[in-house]
PDB file of C-alpha atoms in Angstrom:
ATOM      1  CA  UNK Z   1       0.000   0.000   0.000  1.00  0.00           C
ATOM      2  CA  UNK Z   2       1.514   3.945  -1.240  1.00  0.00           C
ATOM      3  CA  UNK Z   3       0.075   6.367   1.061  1.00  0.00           C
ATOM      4  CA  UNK Z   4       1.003   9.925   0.636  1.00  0.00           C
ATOM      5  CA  UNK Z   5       2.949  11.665   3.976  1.00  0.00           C
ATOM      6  CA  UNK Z   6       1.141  14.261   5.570  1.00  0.00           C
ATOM      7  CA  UNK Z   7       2.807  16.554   8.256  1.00  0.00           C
ATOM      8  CA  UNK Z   8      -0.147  17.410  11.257  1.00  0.00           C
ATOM      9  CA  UNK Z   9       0.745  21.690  11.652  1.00  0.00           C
ATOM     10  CA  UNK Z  10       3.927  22.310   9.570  1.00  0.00           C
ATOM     11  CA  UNK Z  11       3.618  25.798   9.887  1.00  0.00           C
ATOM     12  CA  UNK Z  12       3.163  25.553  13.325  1.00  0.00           C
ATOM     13  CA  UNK Z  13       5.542  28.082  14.969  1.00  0.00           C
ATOM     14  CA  UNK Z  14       5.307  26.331  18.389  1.00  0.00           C
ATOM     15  CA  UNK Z  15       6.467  22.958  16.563  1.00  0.00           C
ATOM     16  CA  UNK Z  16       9.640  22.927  19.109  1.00  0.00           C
ATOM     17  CA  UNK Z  17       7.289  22.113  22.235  1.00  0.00           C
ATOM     18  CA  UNK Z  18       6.268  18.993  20.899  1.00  0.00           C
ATOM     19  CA  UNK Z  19       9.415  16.756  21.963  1.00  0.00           C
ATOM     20  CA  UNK Z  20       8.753  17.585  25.790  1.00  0.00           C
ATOM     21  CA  UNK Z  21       5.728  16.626  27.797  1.00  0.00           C
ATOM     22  CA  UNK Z  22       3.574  19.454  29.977  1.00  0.00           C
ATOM     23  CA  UNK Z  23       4.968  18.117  32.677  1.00  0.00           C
ATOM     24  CA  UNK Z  24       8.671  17.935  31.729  1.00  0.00           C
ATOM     25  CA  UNK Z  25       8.228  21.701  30.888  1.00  0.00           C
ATOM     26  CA  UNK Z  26       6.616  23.107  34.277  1.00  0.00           C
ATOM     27  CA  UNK Z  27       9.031  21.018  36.081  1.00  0.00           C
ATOM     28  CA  UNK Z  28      11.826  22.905  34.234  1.00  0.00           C
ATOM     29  CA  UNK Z  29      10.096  26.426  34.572  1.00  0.00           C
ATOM     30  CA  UNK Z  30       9.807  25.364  38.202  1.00  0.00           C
ATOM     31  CA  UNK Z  31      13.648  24.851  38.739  1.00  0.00           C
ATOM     32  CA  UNK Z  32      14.635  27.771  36.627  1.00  0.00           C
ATOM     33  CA  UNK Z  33      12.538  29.519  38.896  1.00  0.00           C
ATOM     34  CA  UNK Z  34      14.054  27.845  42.144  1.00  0.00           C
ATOM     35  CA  UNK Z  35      17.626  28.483  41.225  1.00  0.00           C
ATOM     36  CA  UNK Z  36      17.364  31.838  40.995  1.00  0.00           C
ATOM     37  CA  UNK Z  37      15.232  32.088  44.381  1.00  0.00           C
ATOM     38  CA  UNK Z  38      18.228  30.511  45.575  1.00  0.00           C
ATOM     39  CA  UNK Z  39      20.372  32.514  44.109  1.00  0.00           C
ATOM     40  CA  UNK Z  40      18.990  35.547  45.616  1.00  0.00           C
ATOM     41  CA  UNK Z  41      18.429  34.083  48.768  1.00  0.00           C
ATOM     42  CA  UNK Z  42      21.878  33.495  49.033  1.00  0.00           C
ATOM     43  CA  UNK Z  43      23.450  36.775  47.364  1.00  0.00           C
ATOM     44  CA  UNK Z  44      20.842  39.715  48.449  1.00  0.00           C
ATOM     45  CA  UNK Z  45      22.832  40.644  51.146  1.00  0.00           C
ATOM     46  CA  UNK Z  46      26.175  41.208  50.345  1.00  0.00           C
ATOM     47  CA  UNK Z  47      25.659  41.971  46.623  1.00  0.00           C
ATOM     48  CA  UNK Z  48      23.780  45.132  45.517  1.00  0.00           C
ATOM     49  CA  UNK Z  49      22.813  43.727  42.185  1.00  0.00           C
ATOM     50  CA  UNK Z  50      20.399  41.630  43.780  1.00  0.00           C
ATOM     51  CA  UNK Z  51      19.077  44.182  46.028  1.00  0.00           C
ATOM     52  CA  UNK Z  52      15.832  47.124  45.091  1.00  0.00           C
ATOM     53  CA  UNK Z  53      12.119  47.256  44.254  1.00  0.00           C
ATOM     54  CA  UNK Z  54       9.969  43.665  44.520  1.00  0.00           C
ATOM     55  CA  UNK Z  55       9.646  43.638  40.975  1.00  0.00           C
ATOM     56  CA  UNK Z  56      13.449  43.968  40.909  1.00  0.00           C
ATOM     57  CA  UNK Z  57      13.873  41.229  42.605  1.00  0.00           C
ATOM     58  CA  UNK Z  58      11.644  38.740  40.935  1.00  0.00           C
ATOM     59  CA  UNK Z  59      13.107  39.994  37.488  1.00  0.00           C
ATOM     60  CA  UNK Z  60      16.238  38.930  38.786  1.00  0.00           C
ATOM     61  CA  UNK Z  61      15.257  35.681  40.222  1.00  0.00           C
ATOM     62  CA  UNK Z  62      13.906  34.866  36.614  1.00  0.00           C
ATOM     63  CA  UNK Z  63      16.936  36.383  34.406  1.00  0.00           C
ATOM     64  CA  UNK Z  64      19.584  34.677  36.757  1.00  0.00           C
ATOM     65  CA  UNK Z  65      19.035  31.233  35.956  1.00  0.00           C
ATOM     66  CA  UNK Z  66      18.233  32.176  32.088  1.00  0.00           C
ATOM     67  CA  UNK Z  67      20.888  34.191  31.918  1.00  0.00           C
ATOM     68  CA  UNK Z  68      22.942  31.183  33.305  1.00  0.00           C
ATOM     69  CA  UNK Z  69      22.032  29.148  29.936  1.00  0.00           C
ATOM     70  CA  UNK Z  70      22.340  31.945  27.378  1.00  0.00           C
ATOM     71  CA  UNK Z  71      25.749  33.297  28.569  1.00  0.00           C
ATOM     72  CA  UNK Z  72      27.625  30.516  30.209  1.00  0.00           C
ATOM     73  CA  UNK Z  73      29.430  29.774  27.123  1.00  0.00           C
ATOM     74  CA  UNK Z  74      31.834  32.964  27.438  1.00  0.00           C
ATOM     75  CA  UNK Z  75      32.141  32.531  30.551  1.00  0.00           C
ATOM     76  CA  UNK Z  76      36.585  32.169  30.970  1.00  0.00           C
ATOM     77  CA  UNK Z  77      37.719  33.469  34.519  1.00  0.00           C
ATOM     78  CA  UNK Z  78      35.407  33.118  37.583  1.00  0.00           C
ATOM     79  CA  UNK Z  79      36.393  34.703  41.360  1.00  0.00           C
ATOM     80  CA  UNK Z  80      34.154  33.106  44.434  1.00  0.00           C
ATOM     81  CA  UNK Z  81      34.608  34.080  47.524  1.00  0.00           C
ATOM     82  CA  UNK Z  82      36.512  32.202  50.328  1.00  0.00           C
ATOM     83  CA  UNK Z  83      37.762  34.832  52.907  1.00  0.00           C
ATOM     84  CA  UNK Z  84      37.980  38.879  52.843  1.00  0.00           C
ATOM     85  CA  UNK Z  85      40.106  39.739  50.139  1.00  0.00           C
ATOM     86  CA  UNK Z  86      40.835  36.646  49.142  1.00  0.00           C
ATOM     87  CA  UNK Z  87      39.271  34.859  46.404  1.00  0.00           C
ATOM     88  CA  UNK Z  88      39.713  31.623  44.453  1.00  0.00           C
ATOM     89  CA  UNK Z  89      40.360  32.223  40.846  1.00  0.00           C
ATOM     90  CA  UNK Z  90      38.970  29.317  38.841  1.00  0.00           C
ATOM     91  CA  UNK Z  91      39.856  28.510  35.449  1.00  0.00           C
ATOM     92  CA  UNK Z  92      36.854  27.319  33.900  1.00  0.00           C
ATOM     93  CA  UNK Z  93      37.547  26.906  30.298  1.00  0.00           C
ATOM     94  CA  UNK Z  94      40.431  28.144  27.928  1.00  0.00           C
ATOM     95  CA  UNK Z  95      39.468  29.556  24.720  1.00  0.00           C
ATOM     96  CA  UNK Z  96      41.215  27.912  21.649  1.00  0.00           C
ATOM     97  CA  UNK Z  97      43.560  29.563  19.225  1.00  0.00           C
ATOM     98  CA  UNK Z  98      46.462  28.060  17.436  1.00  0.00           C
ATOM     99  CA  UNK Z  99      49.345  29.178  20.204  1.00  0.00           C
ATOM    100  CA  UNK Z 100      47.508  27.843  23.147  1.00  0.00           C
ATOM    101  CA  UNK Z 101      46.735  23.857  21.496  1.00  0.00           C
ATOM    102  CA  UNK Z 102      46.631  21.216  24.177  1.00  0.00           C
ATOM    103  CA  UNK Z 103      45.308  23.338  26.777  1.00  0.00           C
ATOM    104  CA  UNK Z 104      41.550  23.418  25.824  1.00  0.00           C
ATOM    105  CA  UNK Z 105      41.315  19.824  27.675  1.00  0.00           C
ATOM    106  CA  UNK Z 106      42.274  21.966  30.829  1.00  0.00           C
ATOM    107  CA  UNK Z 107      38.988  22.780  33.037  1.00  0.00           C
ATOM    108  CA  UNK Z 108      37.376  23.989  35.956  1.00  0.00           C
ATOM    109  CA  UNK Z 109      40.520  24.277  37.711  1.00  0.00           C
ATOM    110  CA  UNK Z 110      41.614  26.565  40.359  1.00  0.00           C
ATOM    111  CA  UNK Z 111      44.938  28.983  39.807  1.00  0.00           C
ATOM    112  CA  UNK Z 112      47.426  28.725  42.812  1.00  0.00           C
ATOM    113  CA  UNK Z 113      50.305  31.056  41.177  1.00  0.00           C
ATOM    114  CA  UNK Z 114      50.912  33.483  38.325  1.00  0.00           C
ATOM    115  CA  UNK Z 115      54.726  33.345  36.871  1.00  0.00           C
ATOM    116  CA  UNK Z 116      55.600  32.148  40.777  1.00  0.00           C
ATOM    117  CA  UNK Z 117      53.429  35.106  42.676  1.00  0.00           C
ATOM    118  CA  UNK Z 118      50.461  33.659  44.227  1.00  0.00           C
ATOM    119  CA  UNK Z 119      46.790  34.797  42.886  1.00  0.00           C
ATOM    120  CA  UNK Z 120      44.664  36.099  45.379  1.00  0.00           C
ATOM    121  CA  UNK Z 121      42.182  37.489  43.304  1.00  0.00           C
ATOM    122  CA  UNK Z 122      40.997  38.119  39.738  1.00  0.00           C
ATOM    123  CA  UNK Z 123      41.707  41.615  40.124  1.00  0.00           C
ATOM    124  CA  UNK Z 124      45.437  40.592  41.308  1.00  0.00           C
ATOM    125  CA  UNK Z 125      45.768  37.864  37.959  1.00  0.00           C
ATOM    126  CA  UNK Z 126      44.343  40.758  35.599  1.00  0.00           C
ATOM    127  CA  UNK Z 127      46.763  43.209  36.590  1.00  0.00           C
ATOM    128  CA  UNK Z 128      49.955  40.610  36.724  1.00  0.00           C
ATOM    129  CA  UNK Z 129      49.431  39.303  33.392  1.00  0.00           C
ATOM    130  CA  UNK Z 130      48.900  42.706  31.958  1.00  0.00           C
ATOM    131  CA  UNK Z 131      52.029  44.212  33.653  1.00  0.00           C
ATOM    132  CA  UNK Z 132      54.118  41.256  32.895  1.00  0.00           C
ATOM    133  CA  UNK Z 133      57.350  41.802  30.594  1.00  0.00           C
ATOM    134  CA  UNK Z 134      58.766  38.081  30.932  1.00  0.00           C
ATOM    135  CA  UNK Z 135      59.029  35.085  27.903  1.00  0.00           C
ATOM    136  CA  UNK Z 136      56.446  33.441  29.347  1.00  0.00           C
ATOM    137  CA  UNK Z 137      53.438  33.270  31.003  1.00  0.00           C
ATOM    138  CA  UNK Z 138      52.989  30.854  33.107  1.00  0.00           C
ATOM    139  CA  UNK Z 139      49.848  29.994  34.940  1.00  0.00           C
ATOM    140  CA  UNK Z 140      50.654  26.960  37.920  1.00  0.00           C
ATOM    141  CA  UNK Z 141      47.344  25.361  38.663  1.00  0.00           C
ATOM    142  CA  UNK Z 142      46.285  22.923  41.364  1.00  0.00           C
ATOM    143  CA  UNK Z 143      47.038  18.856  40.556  1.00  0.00           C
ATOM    144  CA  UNK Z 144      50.104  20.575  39.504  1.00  0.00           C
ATOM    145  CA  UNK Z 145      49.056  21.360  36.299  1.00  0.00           C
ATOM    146  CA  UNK Z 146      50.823  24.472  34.342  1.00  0.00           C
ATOM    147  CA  UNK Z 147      50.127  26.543  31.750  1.00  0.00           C
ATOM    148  CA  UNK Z 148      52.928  28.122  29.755  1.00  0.00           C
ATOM    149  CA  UNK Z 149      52.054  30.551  27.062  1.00  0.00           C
ATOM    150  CA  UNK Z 150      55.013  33.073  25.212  1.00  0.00           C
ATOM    151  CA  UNK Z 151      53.619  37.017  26.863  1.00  0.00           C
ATOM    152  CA  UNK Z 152      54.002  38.319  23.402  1.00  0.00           C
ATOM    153  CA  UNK Z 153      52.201  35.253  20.698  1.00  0.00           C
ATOM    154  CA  UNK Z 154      49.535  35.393  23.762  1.00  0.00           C
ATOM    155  CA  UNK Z 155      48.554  39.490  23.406  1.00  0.00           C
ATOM    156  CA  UNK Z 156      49.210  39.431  20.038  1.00  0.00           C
ATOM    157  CA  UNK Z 157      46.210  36.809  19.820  1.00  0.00           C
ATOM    158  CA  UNK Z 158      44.095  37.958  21.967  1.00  0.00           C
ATOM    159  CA  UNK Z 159      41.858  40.484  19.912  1.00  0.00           C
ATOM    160  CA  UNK Z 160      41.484  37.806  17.533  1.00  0.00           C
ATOM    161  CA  UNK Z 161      40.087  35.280  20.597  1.00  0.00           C
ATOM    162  CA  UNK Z 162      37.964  37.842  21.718  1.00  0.00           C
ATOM    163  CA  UNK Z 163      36.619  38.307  18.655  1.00  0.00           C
ATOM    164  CA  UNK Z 164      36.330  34.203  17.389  1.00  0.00           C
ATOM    165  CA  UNK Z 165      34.273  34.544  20.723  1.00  0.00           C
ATOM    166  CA  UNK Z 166      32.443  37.296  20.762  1.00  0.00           C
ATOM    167  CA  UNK Z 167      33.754  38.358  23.595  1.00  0.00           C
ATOM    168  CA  UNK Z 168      33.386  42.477  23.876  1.00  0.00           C
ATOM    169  CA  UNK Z 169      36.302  43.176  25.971  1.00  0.00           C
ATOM    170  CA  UNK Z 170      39.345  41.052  27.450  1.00  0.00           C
ATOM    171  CA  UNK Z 171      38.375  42.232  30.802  1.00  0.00           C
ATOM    172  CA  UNK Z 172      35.213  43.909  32.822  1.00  0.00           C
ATOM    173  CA  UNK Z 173      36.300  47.649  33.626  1.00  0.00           C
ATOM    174  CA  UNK Z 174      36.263  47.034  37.468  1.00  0.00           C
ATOM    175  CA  UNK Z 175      39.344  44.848  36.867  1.00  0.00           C
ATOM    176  CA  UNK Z 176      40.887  47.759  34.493  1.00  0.00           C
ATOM    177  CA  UNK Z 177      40.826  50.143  37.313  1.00  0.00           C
TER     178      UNK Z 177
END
């Protein structure tokens, strides 16, 4: 038997919901909406993006989490708090050009030392590897991992990884200052 193949609401524009059940989507509205409760619960106080009007507040409680998905991809340096003025600096993911090869398997990894100073904040990283005027970079990382990079191939490249990434600027202006 030939029967012809006919596609139920083609032109559909809400098509894409199909794959997941009603219930599969709440639940994942419901933990989007959870995280970023918890989020705020837990950052309110001693961070002043998370602090204003109600309506504030829930907007932020929804963007977090979304924001979280959208974004993560660029994320490369993260700083989380440990003691007053000190800070872990976590590698998270290096960004792939043709000088840095073998070192995009490196991940989520904390950064002890910066060309044998310790790091004790992003700030503190920023400012060494802009200032420094040695061969090498060379980030030491914890399993005793390190990251050597020549200072001048590495600057050289980095408007061209910012860009590959669409990255706007190679750092946030608080660390500039």
């Amino acid at each position: 038997m030939i029967v012809p193949i006919t596609y139920e609401d083609s032109n559909n524009k809400w098509t894409f919901l199909k794959p997941l059940k009603k219930d599969l989507w709440l639940t994942s509205i419901a933990f989007f909406i959870f995280n970023g409760f918890a989020v705020w619960v837990l950052e309110h106080r001693i961070n002043t993006a998370f602090r204003g009007p109600p309506s504030q507040h829930v907007g932020m409680i929804c963007w977090f989490p979304l924001s979280i998905v959208v974004f993560a991809h660029s994320i490369v340096l993260f700083g989380s708090r440990t003691l007053p003025l000190k800070y872990e600096v976590d590698l998270i993911k290096v960004l792939v050009a043709d000088f840095n090869i073998g070192y995009e398997e490196i991940v989520n990894t904390q950064v002890h030392a910066f060309n044998g100073k310790p790091v004790k904040n992003l700030k503190g990283l920023a400012y060494m590897v802009e200032k420094c005027d040695e061969e090498f970079l060379k980030f030491h990382l914890e399993y005793e991992q390190i990251i050597v990079l020549q200072t001048e191939k590495a600057k050289a490249a980095t408007p061209d990884i910012l860009t590959t990434h669409c990255i706007p600027s190679a750092m946030s202006d608080d660390l500039k200052a």
